[in-house]
Coordinates of C-alpha atoms in Angstrom, one line a residue:
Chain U
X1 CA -1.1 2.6 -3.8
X2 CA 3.1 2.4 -4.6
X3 CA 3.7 -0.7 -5.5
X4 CA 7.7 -2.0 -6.4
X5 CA 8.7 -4.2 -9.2
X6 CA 9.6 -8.0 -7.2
X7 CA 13.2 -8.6 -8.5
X8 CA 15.2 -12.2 -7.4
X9 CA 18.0 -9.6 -7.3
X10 CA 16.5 -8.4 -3.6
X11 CA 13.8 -10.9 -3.0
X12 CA 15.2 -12.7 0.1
X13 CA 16.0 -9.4 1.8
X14 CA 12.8 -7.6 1.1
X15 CA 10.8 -10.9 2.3
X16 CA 13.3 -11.2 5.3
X17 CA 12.7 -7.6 6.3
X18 CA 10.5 -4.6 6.8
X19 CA 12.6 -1.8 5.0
X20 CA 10.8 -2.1 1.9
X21 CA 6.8 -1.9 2.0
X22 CA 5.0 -1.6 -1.2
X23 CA 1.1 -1.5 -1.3
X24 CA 1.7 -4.2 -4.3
X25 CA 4.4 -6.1 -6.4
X26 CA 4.9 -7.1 -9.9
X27 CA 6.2 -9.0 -12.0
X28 CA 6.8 -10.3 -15.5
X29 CA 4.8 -13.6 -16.1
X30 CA 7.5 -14.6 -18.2
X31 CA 10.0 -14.8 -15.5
X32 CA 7.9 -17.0 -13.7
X33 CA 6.2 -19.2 -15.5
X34 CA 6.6 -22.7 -15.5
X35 CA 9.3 -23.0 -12.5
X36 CA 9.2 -24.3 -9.2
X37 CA 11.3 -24.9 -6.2
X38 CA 13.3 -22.0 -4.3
X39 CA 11.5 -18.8 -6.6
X40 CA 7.9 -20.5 -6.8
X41 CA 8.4 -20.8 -2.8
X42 CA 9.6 -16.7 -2.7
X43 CA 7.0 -15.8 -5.5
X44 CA 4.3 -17.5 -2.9
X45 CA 5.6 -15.8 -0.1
X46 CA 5.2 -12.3 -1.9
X47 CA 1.6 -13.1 -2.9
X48 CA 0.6 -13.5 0.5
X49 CA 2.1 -10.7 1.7
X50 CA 1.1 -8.6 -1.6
X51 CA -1.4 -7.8 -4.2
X52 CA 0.2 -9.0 -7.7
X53 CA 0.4 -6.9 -10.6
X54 CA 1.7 -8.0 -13.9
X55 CA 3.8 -6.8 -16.8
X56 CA 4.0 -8.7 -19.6
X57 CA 7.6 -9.2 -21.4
X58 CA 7.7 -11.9 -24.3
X59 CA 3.6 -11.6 -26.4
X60 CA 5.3 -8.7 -28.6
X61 CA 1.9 -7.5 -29.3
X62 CA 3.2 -5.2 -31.8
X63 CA 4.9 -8.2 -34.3
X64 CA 4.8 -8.6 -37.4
X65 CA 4.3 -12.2 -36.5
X66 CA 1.3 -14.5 -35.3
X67 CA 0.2 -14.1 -31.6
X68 CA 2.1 -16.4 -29.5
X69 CA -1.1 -18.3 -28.1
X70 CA 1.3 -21.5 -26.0
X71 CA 2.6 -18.0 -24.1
X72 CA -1.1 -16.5 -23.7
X73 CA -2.0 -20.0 -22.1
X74 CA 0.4 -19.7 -20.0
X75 CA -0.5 -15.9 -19.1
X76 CA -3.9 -16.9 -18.4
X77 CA -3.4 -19.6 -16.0
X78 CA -0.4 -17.6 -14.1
X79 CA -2.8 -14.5 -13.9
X80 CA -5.9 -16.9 -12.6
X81 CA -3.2 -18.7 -10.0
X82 CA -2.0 -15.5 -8.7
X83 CA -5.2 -13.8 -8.4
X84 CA -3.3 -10.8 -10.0
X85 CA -4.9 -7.7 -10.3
X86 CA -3.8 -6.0 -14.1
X87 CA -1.7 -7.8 -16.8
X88 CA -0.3 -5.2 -18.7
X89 CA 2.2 -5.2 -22.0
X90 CA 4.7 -3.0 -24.0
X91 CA 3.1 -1.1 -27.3
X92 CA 6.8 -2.7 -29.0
X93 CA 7.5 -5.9 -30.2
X94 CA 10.1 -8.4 -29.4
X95 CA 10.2 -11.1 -31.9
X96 CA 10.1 -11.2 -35.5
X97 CA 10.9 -13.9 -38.0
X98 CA 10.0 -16.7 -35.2
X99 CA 13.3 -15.0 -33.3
X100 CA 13.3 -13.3 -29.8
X101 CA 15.2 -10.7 -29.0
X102 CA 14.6 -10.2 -25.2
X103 CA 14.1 -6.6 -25.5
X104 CA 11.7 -3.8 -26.9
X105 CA 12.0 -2.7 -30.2
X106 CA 10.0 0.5 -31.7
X107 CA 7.4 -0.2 -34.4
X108 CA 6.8 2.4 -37.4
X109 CA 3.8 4.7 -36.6
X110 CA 1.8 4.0 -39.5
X111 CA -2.0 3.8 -40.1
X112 CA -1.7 -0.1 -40.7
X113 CA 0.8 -1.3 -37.7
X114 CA -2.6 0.7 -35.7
X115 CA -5.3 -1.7 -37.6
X116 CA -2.9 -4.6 -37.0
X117 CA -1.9 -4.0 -33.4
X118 CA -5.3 -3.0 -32.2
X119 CA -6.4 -5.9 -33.4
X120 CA -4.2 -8.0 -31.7
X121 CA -4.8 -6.6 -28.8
X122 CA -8.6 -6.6 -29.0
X123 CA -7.9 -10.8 -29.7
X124 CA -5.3 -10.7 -26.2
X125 CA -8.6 -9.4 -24.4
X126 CA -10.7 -11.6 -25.8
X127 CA -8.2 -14.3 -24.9
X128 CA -7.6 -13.4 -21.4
X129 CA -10.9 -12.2 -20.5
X130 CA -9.6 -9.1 -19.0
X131 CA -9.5 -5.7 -20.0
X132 CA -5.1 -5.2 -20.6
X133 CA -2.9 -2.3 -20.1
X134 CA -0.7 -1.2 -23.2
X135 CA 2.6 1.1 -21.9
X136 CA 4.1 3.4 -24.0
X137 CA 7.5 2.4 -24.7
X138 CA 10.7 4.4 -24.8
X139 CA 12.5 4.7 -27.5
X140 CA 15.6 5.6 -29.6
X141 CA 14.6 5.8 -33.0
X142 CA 11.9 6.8 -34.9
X143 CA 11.2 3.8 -37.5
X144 CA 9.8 4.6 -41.2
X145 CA 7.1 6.6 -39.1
X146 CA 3.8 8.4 -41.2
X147 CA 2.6 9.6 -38.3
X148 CA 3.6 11.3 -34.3
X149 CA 3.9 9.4 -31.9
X150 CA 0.8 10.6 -29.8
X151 CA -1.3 10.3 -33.1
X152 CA -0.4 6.7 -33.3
X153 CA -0.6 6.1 -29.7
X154 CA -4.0 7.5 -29.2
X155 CA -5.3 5.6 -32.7
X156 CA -4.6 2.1 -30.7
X157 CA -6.2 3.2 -27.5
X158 CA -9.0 4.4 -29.2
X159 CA -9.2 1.2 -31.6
X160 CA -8.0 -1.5 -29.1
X161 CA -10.3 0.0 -26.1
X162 CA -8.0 -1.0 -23.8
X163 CA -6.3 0.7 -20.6
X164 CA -3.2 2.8 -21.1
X165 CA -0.1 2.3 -18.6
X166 CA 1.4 5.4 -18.2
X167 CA 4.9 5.0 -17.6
X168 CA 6.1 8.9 -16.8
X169 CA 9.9 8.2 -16.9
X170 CA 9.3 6.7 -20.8
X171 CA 7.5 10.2 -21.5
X172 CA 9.9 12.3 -20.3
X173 CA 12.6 10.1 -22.4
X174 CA 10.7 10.6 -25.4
X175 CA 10.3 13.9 -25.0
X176 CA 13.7 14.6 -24.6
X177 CA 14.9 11.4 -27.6
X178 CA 12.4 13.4 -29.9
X179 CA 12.5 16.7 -29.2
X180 CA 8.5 16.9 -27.9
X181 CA 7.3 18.9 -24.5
X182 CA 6.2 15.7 -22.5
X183 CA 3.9 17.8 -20.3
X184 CA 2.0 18.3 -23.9
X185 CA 2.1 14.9 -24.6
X186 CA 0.5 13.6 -21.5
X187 CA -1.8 16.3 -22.3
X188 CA -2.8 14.9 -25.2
X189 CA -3.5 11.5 -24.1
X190 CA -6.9 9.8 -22.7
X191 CA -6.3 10.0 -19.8
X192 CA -9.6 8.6 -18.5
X193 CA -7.8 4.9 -19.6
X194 CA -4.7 5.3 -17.4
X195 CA -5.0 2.4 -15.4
X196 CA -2.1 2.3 -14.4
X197 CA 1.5 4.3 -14.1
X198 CA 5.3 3.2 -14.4
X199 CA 7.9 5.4 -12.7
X200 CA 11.5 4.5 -13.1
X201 CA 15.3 5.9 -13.4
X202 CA 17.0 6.4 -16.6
X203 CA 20.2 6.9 -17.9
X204 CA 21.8 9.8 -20.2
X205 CA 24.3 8.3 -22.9
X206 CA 25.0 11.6 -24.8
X207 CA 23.9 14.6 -25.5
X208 CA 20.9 13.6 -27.6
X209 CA 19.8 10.6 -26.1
X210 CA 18.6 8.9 -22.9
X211 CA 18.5 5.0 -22.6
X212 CA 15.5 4.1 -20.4
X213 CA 17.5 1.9 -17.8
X214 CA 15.7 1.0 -14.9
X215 CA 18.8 1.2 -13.0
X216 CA 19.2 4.7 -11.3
X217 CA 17.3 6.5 -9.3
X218 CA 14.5 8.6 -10.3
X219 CA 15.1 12.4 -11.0
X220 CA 13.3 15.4 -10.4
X221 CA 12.2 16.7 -14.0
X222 CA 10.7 13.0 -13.7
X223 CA 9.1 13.8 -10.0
X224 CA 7.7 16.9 -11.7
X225 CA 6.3 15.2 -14.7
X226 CA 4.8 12.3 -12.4
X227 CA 3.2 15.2 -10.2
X228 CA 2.1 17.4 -13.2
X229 CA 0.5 13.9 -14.1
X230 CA -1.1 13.1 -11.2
X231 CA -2.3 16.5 -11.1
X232 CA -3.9 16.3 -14.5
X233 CA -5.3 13.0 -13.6
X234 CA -7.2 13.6 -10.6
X235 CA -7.7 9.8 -9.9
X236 CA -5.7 7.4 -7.1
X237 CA -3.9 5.2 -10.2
X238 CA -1.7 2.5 -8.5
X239 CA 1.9 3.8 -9.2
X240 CA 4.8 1.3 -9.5
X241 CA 8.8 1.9 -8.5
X242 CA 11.0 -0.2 -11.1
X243 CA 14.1 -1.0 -10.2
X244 CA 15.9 -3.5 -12.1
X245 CA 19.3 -3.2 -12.2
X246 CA 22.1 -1.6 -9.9
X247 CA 19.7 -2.3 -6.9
X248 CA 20.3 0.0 -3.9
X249 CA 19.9 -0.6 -0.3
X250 CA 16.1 -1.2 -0.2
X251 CA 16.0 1.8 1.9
X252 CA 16.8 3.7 -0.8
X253 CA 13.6 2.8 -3.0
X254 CA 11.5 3.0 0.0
X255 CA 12.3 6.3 0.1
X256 CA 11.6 6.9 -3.9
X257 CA 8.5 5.2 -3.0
X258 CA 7.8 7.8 -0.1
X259 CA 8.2 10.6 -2.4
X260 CA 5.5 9.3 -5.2
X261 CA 3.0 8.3 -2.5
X262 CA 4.1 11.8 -1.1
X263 CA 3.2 13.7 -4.4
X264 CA 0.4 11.7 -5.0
X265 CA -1.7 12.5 -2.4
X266 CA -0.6 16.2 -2.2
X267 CA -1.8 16.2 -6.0
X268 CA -5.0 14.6 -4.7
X269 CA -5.5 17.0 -2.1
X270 CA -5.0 20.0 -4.1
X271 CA -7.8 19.2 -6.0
X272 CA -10.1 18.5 -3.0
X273 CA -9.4 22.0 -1.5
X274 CA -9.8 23.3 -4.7
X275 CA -13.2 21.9 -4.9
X276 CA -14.4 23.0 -1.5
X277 CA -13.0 26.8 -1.5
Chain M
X1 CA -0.9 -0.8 -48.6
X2 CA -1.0 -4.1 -46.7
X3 CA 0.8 -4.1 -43.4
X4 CA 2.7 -7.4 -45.0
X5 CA 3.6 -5.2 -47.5
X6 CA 5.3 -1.6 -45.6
X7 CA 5.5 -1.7 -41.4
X8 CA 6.2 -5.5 -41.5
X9 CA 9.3 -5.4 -44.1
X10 CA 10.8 -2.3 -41.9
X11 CA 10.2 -4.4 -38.3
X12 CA 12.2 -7.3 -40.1
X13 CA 14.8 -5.0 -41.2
X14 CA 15.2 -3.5 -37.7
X15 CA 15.0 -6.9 -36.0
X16 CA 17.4 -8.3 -38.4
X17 CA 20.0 -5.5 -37.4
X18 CA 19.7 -5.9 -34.3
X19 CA 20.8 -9.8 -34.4
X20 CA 23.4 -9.8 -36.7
X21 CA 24.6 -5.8 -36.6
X22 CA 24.3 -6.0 -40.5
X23 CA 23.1 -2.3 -41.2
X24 CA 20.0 -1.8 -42.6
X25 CA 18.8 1.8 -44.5
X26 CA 15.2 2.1 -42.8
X27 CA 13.8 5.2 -43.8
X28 CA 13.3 8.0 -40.6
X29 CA 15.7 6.4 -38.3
X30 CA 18.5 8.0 -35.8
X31 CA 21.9 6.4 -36.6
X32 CA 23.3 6.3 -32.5
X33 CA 19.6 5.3 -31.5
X34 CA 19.1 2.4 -33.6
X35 CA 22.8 1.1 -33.2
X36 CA 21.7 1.2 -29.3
X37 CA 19.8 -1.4 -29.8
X38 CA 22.0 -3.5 -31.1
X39 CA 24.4 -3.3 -28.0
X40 CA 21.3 -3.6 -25.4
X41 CA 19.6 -6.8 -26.9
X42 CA 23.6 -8.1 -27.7
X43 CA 24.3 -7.8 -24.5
X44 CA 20.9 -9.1 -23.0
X45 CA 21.3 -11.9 -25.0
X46 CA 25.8 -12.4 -24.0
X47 CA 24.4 -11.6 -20.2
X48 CA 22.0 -13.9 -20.3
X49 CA 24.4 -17.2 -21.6
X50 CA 27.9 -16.0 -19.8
X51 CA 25.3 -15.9 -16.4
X52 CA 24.4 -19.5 -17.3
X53 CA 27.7 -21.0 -18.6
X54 CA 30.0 -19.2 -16.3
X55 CA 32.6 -22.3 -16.4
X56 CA 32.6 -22.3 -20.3
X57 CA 33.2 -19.2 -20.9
X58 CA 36.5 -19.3 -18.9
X59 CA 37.5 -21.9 -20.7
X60 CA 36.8 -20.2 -24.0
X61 CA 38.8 -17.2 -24.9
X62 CA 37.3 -13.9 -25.5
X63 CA 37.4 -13.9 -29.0
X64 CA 36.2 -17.6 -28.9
X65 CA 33.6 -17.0 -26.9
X66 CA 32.3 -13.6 -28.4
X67 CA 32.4 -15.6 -31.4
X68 CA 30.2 -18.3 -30.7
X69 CA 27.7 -15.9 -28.8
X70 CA 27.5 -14.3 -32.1
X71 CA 27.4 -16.9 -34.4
X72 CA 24.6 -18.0 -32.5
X73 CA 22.3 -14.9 -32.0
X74 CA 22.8 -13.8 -35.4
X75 CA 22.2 -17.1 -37.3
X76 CA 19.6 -18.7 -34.8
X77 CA 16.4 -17.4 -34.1
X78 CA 15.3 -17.8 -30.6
X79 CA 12.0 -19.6 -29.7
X80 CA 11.6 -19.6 -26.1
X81 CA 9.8 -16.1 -24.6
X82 CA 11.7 -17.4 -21.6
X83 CA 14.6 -15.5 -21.7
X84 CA 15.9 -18.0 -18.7
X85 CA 15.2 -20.8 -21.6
X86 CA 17.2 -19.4 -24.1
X87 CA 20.6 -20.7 -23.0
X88 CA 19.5 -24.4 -23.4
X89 CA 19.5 -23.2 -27.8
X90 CA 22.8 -22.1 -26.9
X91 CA 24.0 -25.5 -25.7
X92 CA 21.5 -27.2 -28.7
X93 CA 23.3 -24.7 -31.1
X94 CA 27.1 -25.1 -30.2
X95 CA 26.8 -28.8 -30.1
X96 CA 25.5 -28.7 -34.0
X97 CA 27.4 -25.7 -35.5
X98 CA 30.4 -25.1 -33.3
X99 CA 32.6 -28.2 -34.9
X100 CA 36.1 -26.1 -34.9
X101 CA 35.7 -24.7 -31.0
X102 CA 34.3 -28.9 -30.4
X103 CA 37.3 -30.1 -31.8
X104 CA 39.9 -28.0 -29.7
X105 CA 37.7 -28.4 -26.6
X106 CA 36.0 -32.0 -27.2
X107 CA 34.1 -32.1 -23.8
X108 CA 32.6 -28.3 -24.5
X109 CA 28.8 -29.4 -25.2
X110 CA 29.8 -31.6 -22.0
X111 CA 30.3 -28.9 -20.4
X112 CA 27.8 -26.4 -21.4
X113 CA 25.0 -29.5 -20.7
X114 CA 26.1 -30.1 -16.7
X115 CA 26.0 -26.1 -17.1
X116 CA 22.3 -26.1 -18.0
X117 CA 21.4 -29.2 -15.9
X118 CA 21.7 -27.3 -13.0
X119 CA 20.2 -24.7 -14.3
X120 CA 16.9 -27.1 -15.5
X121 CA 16.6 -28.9 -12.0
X122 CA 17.3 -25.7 -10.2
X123 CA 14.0 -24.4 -11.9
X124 CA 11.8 -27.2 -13.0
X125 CA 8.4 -27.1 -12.1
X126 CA 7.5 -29.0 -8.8
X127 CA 5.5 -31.9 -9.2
X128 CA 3.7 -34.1 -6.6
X129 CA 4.2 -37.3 -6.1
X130 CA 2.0 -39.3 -3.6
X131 CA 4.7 -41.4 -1.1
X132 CA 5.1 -42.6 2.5
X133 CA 8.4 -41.5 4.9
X134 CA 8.1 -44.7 6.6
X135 CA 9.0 -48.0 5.0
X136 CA 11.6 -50.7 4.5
X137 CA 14.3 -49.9 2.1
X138 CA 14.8 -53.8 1.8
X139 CA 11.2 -54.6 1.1
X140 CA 9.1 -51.5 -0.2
X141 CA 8.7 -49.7 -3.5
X142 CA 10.7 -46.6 -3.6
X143 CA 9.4 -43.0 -5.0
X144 CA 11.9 -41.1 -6.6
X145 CA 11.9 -37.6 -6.4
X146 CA 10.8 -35.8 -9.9
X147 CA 13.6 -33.1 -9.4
X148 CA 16.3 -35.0 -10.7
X149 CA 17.5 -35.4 -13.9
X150 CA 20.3 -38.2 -15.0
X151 CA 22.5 -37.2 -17.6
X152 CA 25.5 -39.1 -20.0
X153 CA 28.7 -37.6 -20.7
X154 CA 31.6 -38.7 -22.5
X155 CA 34.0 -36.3 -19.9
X156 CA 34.2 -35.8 -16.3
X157 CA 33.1 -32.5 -16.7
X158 CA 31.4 -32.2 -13.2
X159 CA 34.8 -33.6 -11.4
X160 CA 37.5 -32.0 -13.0
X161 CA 38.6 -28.4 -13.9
X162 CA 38.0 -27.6 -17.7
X163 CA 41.5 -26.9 -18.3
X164 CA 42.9 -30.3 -17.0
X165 CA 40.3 -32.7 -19.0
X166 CA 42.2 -34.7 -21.8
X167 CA 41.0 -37.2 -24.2
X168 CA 42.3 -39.6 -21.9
X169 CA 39.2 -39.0 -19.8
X170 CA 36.7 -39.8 -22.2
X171 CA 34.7 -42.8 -21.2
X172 CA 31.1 -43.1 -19.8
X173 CA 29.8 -41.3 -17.2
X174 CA 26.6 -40.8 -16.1
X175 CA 25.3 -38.1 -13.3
X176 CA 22.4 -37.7 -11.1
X177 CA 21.0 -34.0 -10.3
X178 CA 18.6 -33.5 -8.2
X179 CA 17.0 -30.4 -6.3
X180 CA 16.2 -31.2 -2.6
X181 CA 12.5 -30.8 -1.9
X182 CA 13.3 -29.0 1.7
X183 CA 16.7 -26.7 0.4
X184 CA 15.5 -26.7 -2.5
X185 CA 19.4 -26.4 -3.3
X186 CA 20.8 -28.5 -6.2
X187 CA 23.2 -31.2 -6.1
X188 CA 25.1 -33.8 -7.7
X189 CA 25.9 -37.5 -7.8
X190 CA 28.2 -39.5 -9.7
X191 CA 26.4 -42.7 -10.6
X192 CA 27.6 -46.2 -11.6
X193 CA 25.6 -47.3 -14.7
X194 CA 24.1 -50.6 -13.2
X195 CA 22.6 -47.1 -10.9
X196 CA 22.0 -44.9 -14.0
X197 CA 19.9 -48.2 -15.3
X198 CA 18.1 -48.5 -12.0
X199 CA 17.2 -44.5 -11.8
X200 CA 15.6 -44.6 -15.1
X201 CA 13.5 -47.1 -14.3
X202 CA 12.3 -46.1 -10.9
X203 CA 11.8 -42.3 -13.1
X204 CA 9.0 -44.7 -15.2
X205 CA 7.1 -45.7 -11.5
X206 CA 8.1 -46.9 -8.2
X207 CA 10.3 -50.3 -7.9
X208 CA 11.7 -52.5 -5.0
X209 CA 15.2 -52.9 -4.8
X210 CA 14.3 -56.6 -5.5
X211 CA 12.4 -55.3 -8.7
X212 CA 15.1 -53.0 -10.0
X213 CA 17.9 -55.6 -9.3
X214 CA 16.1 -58.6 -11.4
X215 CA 15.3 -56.4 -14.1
X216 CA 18.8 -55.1 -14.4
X217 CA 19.6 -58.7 -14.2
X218 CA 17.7 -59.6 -17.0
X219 CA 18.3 -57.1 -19.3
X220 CA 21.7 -56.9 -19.1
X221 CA 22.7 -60.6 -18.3
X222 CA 25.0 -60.4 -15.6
X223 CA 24.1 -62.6 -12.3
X224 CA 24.3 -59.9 -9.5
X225 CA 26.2 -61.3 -6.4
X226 CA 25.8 -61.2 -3.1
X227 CA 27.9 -58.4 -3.0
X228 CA 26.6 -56.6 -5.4
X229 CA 22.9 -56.7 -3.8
X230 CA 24.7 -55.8 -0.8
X231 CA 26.0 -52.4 -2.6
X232 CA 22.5 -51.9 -4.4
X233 CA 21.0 -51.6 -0.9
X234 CA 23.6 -49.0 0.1
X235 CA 23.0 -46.6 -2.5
X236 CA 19.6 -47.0 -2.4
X237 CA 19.5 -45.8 1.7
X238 CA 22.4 -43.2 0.6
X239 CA 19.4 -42.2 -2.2
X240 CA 17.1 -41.9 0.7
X241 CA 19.2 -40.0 3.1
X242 CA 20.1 -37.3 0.3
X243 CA 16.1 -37.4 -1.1
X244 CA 16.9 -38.5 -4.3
X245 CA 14.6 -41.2 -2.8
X246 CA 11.4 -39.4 -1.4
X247 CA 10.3 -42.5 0.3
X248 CA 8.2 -45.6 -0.3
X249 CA 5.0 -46.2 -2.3
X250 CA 2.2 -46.0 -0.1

């Protein structure tokens, strides 16, 4: 399955037309909870078209601060309205001091942010009833950090027990931010909890450091990552196209979305062959 | 250590930065990739408000306005996970810290309300009310449709360009917004305040025109002509034709 991010930035045309065909949408609970007339009329147009998959924006599970449990409400009844599929969240945070900031910052890799932040997601599960997906974030900056990335990464998994989203593009920008081989680092994940995978475009903004945009188109080292991925993985993980900003004609993403499905199941059927040679 | 004690103080620190672009020395960090953040959440945040006030910020200058969007984001910390939210603490915010921009442009927080207005009744969560198409306008109770909101403003904020209101316009004004439940598109009313009386009532339950009119009566002491009943039943059916009026209680 090749799902697409559902933006209001191309909502009328993609539910007015057949150019763009996803398996499945998603969205961010946050920009739609709590509204009605003309987008709660699009979003339920969508969900009967679609199977809804969420990514979650605002719970900055990472925070210093207490869990936002009037947002979590919230969560939980959109995610039981919708029937969606996987709610999933950033491994960031995104408030502190009671103040949001609307974006994802990094948080230190250090043995007690992984105590804390487990924890909080073990009490999210709990909450929701449902297994959730933590994504790796990209990231600029290393903050006060005591240990790598993938040790701290893999520590949460491992102490959370929850699913891992895989976002491919956000590899290959840390890899590249940080100076790492992102073909090791997937390597060194568990993958058995990908549950999920991100693909996306990015932008370079100097010589040392790519800003994890969501508004170009996705580029090859990026294709080869995602198939190097999907080769490792060996499983048929629902893969999803963001696009957020700079939105082409939705021709143009139905294409990007050709080429994952495309690379997905030519890694799938390697492995078949290669199983009955 | 204690997470209060170590990863928490270097989160604040970061998180501070990035709202008011005071630099912070947080140990391991890249100089151009922490400073990115400060541009992406600034501008998330300046997006976010000039998307939802477009008519105030071309009344403002760029300096002013900059300003203000920084005043605010670096001194007020953000409740609402809503990002779409967030602009109504902008309006809350100017309206109690902005005095010097309020007193060369007295009808800003005005302005920046009838900016969110739309913005609230355009969203706003639908709610169901129970009510019948058919009905007598003269006779029946009449349901008013929950997407509306009635507002008070000392300037004619929603009639005239920015640039031409003076303090010569200030007086009492009250508007009706409401989203149409078949469009779904907003619009707005200009409504007398005898109206603006009669609105808020009918927003408590449904009311006859008969109802509305001896209560307004009442409370306000004025004997309401013939005339005047006449007008009443006017706006009501002009109410009905534009659905500000849903219909009558069944």
């Amino acid at each position: 399955m090749v799902g697409i991010g559902f933006r209001k930035d191309f909502a009328k045309d993609f539910l007015s037309t057949t150019t763009l065909r996803p398996d499945f949408i998603e969205v961010a609970p946050e920009n739609w909870i709590g509204i009605g007339g003309f987008w709660k009329k699009k979003l339920h147009e969508a969900l009967e078209k679609y199977p809804l998959y969420t990514h979650g924006l605002s719970l900055s599970i990472g925070s210093p601060d207490e869990l936002d449990f009037e947002l979590l409400k919230g969560v939980k009844k959109f995610l039981t309205e919708t029937g969606a599929c996987v709610y999933s969240e950033h491994l960031s945070y995104s408030k502190c001091d009671n103040a949001h900031v609307y974006d994802l910052l990094p948080i230190p890799f250090t043995s007690d942010a992984v105590k804390h932040i487990s924890k909080r997601i073990q009490t999210v599960q709990d909450f929701l009833e449902r297994k959730i997906a933590i994504e790796i974030v990209s990231y600029y900056s290393p903050v006060a950090a005591e240990m790598s990335e993938i040790e701290f990464v893999n520590a949460i998994l491992e102490e959370a027990d929850c699913d891992l989203l895989l976002d491919v593009n956000n590899i290959y920008v840390n890899g590249f931010n940080h100076a790492y081989n992102p073909n090791t680092f997937i390597d060194a994940l568990p993958l058995e909890r990908v549950a999920y995978i991100h693909m996306a475009g990015h932008d370079q903004v100097s010589e040392t450091l790519i800003i994890d945009t969501h508004g170009e188109a996705i580029i090859d080292p990026v294709y080869d990552l995602f198939e190097y991925t999907m080769n490792q993985l060996q499983r048929d993980v629902p893969v999803l196209l963001e696009r957020d900003f700079n939105i082409p004609h939705l021709s143009e993403l139905q294409h990007e979305m050709d080429r994952l499905k495309k690379i997905k199941v030519t890694s799938l059927t390697k492995e078949f062959h290669g199983i009955h040679r | 250590m204690a997470y209060i004690d170590s990863t928490q103080k270097y989160q604040r620190m970061l998180s501070n930065y990035t709202r008011t672009g005071i630099e912070a020395k947080i140990p391991g960090t890249k100089q151009e990739g922490i400073a990115r953040y400060r541009t992406m959440i600034y501008n998330v945040v300046n997006d976010s408000l000039s998307t939802a006030y477009p008519l105030a910020k071309k009344l403002l200058t760029k300096d002013e306005w900059d300003n203000m969007v920084q005043h605010y984001f670096s001194s007020h910390a953000c409740v609402s996970p809503y990002l779409w939210k967030m602009p109504f603490e902008f309006f809350e915010f100017v309206k109690e810290n902005e005095s010097e921009l309020l007193t060369k442009y007295p009808f800003l927080s005005d302005l920046l309300l009838y900016e969110w207005v739309e913005i609230e009744v355009f969203m706003m969560e639908d709610v169901e009310v129970s009510f019948s198409k058919i009905g007598s306008i003269a006779s029946d109770a009449l349901v008013l449709n929950p997407s509306c909101i009635l507002q008070y403003f000392q300037y004619p904020v929603y009639s005239k360009v920015a640039t031409e209101i003076t303090s010569s316009n200030q007086a009492h004004y009250f508007m009706l917004t409401h989203r149409n439940p078949e469009t779904n598109l907003v619009r707005f009313m200009e409504v007398a305040p005898m109206f603006a009386r009669m609105i808020e009532l009918l927003d408590e339950r449904p009311f006859t025109i008969e109802e509305l009119t001896n209560q307004f009566s009442t409370e306000s002491k004025i004997e309401i002509s013939q005339t005047i009943k006449t007008n009443i039943e006017s706006f009501f059916k002009k109410c009905l034709t534009k659905e500000i009026i849903l219909g009558f209680k069944n």
